mmCIF file of C-alpha atoms and ligand atoms in Angstrom:
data_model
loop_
_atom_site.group_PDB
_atom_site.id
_atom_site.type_symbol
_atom_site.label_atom_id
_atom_site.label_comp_id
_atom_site.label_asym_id
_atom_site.label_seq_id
_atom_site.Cartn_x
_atom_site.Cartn_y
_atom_site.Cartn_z
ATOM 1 C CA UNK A 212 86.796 142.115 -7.213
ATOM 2 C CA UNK A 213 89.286 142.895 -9.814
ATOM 3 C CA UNK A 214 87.589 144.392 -12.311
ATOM 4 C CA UNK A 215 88.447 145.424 -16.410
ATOM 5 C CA UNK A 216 91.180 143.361 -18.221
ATOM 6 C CA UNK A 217 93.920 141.532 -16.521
ATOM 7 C CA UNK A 218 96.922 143.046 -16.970
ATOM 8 C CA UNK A 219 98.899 142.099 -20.128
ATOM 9 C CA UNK A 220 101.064 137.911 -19.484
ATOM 10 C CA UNK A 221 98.390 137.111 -16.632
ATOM 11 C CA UNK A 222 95.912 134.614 -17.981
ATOM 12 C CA UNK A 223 93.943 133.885 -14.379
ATOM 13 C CA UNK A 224 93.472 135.790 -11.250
ATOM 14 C CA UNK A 225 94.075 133.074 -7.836
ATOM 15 C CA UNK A 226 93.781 135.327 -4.980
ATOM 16 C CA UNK A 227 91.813 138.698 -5.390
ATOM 17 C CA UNK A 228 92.702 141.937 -3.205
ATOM 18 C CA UNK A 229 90.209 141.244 -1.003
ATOM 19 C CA UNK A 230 91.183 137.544 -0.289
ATOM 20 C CA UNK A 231 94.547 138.493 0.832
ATOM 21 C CA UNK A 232 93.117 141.198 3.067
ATOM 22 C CA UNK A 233 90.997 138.406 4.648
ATOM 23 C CA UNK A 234 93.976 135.794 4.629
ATOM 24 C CA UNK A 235 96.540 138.665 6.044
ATOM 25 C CA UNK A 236 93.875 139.188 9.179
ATOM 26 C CA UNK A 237 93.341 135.921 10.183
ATOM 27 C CA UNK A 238 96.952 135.335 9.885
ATOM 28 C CA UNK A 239 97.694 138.091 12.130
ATOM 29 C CA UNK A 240 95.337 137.479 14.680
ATOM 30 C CA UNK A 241 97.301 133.973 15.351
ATOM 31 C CA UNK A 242 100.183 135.269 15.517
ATOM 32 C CA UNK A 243 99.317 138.290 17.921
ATOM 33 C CA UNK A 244 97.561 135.136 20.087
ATOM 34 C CA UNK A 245 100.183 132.813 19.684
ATOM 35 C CA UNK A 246 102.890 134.832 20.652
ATOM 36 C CA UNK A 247 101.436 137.584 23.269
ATOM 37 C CA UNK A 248 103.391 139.090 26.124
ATOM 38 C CA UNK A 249 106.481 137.247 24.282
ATOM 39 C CA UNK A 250 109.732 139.452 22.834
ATOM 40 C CA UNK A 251 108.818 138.791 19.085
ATOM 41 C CA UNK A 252 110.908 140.052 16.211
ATOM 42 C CA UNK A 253 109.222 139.566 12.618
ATOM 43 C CA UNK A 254 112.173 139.497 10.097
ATOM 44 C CA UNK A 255 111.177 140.009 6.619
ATOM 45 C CA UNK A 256 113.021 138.602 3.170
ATOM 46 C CA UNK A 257 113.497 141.284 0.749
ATOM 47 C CA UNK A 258 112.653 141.921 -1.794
ATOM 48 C CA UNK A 259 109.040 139.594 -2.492
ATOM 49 C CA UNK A 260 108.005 139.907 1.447
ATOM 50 C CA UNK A 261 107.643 144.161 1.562
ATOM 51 C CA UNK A 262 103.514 143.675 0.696
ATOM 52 C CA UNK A 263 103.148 141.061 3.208
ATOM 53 C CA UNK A 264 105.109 142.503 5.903
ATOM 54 C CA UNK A 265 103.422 145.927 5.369
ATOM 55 C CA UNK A 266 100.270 144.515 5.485
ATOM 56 C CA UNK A 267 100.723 141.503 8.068
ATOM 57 C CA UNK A 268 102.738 143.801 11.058
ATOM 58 C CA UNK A 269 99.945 146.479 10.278
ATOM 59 C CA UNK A 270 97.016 144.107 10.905
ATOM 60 C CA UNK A 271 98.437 142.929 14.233
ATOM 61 C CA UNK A 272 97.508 144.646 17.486
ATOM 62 C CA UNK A 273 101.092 144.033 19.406
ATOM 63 C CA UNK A 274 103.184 146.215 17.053
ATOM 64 C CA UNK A 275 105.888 143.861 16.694
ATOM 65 C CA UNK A 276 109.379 145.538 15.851
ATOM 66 C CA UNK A 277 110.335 144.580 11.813
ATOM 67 C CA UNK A 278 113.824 144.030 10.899
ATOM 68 C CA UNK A 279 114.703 142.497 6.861
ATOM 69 C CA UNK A 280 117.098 140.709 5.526
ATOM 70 C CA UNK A 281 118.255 140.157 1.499
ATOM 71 C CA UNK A 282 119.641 137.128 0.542
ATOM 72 C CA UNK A 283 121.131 135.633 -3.397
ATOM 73 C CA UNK A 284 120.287 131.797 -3.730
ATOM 74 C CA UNK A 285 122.763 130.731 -6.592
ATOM 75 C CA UNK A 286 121.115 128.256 -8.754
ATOM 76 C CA UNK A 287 121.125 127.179 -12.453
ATOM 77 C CA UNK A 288 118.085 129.126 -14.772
ATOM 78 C CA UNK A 289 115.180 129.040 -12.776
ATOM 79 C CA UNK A 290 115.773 126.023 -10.114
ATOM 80 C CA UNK A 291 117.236 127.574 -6.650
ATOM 81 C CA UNK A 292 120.900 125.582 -5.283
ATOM 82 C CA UNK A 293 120.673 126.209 -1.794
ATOM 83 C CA UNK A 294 123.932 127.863 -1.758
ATOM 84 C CA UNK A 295 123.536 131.156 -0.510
ATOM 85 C CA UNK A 296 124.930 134.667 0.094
ATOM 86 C CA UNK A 297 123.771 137.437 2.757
ATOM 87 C CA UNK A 298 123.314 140.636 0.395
ATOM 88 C CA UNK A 299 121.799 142.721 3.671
ATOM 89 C CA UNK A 300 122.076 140.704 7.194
ATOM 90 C CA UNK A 301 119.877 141.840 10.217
ATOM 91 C CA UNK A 302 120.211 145.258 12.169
ATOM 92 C CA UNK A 303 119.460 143.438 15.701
ATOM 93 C CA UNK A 304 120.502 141.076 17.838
ATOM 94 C CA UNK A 305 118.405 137.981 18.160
ATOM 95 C CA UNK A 306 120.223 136.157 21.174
ATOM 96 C CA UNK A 307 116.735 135.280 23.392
ATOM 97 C CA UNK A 308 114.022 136.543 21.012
ATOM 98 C CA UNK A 309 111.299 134.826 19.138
ATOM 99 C CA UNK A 310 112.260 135.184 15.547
ATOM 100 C CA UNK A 311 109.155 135.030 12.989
ATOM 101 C CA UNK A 312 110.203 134.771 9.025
ATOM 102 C CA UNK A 313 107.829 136.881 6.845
ATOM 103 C CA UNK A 314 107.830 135.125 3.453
ATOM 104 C CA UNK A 315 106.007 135.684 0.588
ATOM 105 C CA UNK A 316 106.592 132.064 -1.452
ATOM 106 C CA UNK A 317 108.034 128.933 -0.070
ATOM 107 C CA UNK A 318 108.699 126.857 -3.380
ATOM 108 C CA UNK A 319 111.906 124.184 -2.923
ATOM 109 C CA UNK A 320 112.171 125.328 0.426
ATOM 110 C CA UNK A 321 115.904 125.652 -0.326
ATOM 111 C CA UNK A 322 117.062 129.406 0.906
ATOM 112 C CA UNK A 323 114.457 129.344 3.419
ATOM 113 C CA UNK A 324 116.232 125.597 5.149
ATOM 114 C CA UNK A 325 119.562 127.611 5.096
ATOM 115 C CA UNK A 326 118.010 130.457 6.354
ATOM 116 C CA UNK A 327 116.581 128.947 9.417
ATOM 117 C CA UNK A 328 119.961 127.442 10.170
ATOM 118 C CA UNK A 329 121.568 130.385 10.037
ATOM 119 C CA UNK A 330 119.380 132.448 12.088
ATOM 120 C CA UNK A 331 119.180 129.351 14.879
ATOM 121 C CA UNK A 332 122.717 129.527 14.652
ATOM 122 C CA UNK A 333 122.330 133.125 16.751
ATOM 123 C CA UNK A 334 121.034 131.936 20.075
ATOM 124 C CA UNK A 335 116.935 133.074 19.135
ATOM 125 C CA UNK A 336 115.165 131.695 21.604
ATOM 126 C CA UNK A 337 112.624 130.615 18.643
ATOM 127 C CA UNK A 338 112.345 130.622 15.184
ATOM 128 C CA UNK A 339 109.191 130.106 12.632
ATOM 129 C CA UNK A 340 107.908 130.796 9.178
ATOM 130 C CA UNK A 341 105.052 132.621 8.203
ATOM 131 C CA UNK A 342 104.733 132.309 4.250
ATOM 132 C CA UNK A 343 101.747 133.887 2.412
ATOM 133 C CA UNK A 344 102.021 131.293 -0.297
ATOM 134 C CA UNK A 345 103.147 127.595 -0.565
ATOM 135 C CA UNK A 346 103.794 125.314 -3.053
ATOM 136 C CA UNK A 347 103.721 122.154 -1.970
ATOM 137 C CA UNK A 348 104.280 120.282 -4.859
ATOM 138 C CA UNK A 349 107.407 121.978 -5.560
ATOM 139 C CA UNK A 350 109.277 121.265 -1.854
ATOM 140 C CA UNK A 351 112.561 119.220 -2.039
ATOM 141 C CA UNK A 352 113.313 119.957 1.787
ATOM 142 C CA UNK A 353 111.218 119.499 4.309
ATOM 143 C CA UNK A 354 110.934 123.291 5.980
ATOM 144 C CA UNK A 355 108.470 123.230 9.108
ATOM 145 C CA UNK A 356 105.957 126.125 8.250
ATOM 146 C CA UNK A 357 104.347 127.512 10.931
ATOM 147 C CA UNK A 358 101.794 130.220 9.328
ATOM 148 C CA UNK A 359 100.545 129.443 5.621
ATOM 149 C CA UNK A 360 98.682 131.654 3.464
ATOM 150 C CA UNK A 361 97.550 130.125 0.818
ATOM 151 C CA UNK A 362 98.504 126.720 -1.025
ATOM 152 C CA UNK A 363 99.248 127.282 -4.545
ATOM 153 C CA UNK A 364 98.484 125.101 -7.358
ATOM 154 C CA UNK A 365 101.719 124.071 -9.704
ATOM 155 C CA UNK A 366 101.958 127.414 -11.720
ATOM 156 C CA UNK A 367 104.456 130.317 -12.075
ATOM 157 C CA UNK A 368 102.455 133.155 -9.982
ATOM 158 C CA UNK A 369 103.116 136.934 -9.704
ATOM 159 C CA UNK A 370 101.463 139.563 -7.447
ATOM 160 C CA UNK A 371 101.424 140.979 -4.260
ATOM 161 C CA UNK A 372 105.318 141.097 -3.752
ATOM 162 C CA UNK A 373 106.086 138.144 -6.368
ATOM 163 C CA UNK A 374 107.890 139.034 -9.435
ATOM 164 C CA UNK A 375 108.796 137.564 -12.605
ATOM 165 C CA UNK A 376 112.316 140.045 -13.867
ATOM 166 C CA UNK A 377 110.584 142.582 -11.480
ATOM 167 C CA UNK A 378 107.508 142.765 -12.572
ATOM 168 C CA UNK A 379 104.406 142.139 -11.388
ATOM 169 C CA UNK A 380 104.819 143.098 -7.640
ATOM 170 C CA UNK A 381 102.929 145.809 -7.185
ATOM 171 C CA UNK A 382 99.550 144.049 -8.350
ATOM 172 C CA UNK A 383 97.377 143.826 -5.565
ATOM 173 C CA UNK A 384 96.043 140.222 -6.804
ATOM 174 C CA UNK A 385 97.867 137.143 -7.352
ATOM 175 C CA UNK A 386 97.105 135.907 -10.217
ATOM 176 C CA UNK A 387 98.917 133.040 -12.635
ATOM 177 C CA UNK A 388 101.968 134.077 -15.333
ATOM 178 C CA UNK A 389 101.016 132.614 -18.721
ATOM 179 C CA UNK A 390 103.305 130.866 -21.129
ATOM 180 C CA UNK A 391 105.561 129.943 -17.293
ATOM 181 C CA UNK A 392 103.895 126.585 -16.390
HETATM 182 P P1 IMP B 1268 113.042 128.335 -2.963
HETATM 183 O O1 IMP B 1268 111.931 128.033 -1.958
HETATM 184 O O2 IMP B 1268 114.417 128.246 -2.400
HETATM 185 O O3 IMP B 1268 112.860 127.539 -4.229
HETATM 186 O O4 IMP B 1268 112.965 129.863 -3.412
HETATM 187 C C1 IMP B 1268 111.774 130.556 -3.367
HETATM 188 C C2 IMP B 1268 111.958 131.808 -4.186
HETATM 189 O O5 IMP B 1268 111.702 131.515 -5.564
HETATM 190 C C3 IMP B 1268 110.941 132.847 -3.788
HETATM 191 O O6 IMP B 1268 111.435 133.719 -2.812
HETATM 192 C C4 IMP B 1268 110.658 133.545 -5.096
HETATM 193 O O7 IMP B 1268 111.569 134.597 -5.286
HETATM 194 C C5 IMP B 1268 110.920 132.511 -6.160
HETATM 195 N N1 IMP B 1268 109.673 131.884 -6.661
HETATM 196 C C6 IMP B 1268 109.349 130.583 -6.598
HETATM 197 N N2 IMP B 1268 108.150 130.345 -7.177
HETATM 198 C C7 IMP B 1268 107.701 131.548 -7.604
HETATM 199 C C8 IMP B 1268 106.495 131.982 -8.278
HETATM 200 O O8 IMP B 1268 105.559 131.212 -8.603
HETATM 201 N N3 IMP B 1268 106.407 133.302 -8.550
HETATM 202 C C9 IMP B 1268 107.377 134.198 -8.221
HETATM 203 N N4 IMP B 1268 108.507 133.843 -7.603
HETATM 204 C C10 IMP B 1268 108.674 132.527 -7.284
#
């Protein structure tokens, strides 16, 4: 439980510590099944994915090798363009490997679309999404999501990896931003 008073701008915990923990295994143990004895490279977006990643490649049995990218989605205030720049591009080669995307939030689906392209522009033998939250009311592309989380109502969240002007992330709830709709 998350106990005391929420921290000051949250009005509503959604998804307590111990939820996630529950979520993360379950998610992991899918995964580890779904992709056994295959070459399988989790690639994580930084910055919002570091508490999912940490927590999803340590609850998995196969020890899958990590590799991260950071990407800058150019939009107008708040609402995401599509148009995007690689701020830090893979380490590894992914010619013939099964590429996994560690995400914390899918919202438009936007930067993840373009991502996907990009990285099935490389020759991986697959690539899927694993997203610890959704928001489904929000998508304006259609991104196929293999591994979801949690569905999120239509509110501004932060926690667990999600910011709002970095802060927030290190809660280890998710709980609902006031005053952000
Ligand atoms: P989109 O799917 O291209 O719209 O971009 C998703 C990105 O928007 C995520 O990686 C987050 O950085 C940010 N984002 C969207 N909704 C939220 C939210 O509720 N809380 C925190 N960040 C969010």
């Amino acid at each position: 439980m998350t106990a005391g008073p929420l921290p000051e701008g949250i009005s509503e915990v959604l998804f307590t510590r111990e939820q996630i923990a529950q979520r993360i295994g379950e998610l992991a143990k899918s995964i580890d099944d779904d992709y056994a004895d295959q070459d399988l490279l989790l690639v994580g977006v930084l910055k919002g994915a570091v508490m999912v990643m940490a927590d999803l490649s340590r609850a998995m049995v196969s020890d899958p090798p990590v590799d991260w990218m950071a990407v800058s989605s150019y939009g107008t205030g708040t609402r995401s363009s599509g148009v995007v720049r690689i701020l830090k591009d893979l380490d590894c080669d992914i010619t013939g490997r099964h590429v996994l995307v560690v995400e914390d939030i899918v919202d438009s689906g936007l930067t993840l679309s373009w991502l996907l392209r990009n990285l099935g522009s490389r020759g991986a033998a697959s690539v899927e999404v694993c997203t610890m939250f959704r928001k489904p009311g929000g998508a304006r592309v259609q991104v196929p999501v293999k591994y979801v989380g949690f569905d999120l109502p239509p509110a501004f969240v932060v926690g667990y990896g999600l910011d709002h002007a970095e802060r927030y992330r290190s809660l280890p709830f998710v709980g609902v931003l006031a005053d952000k709709g």
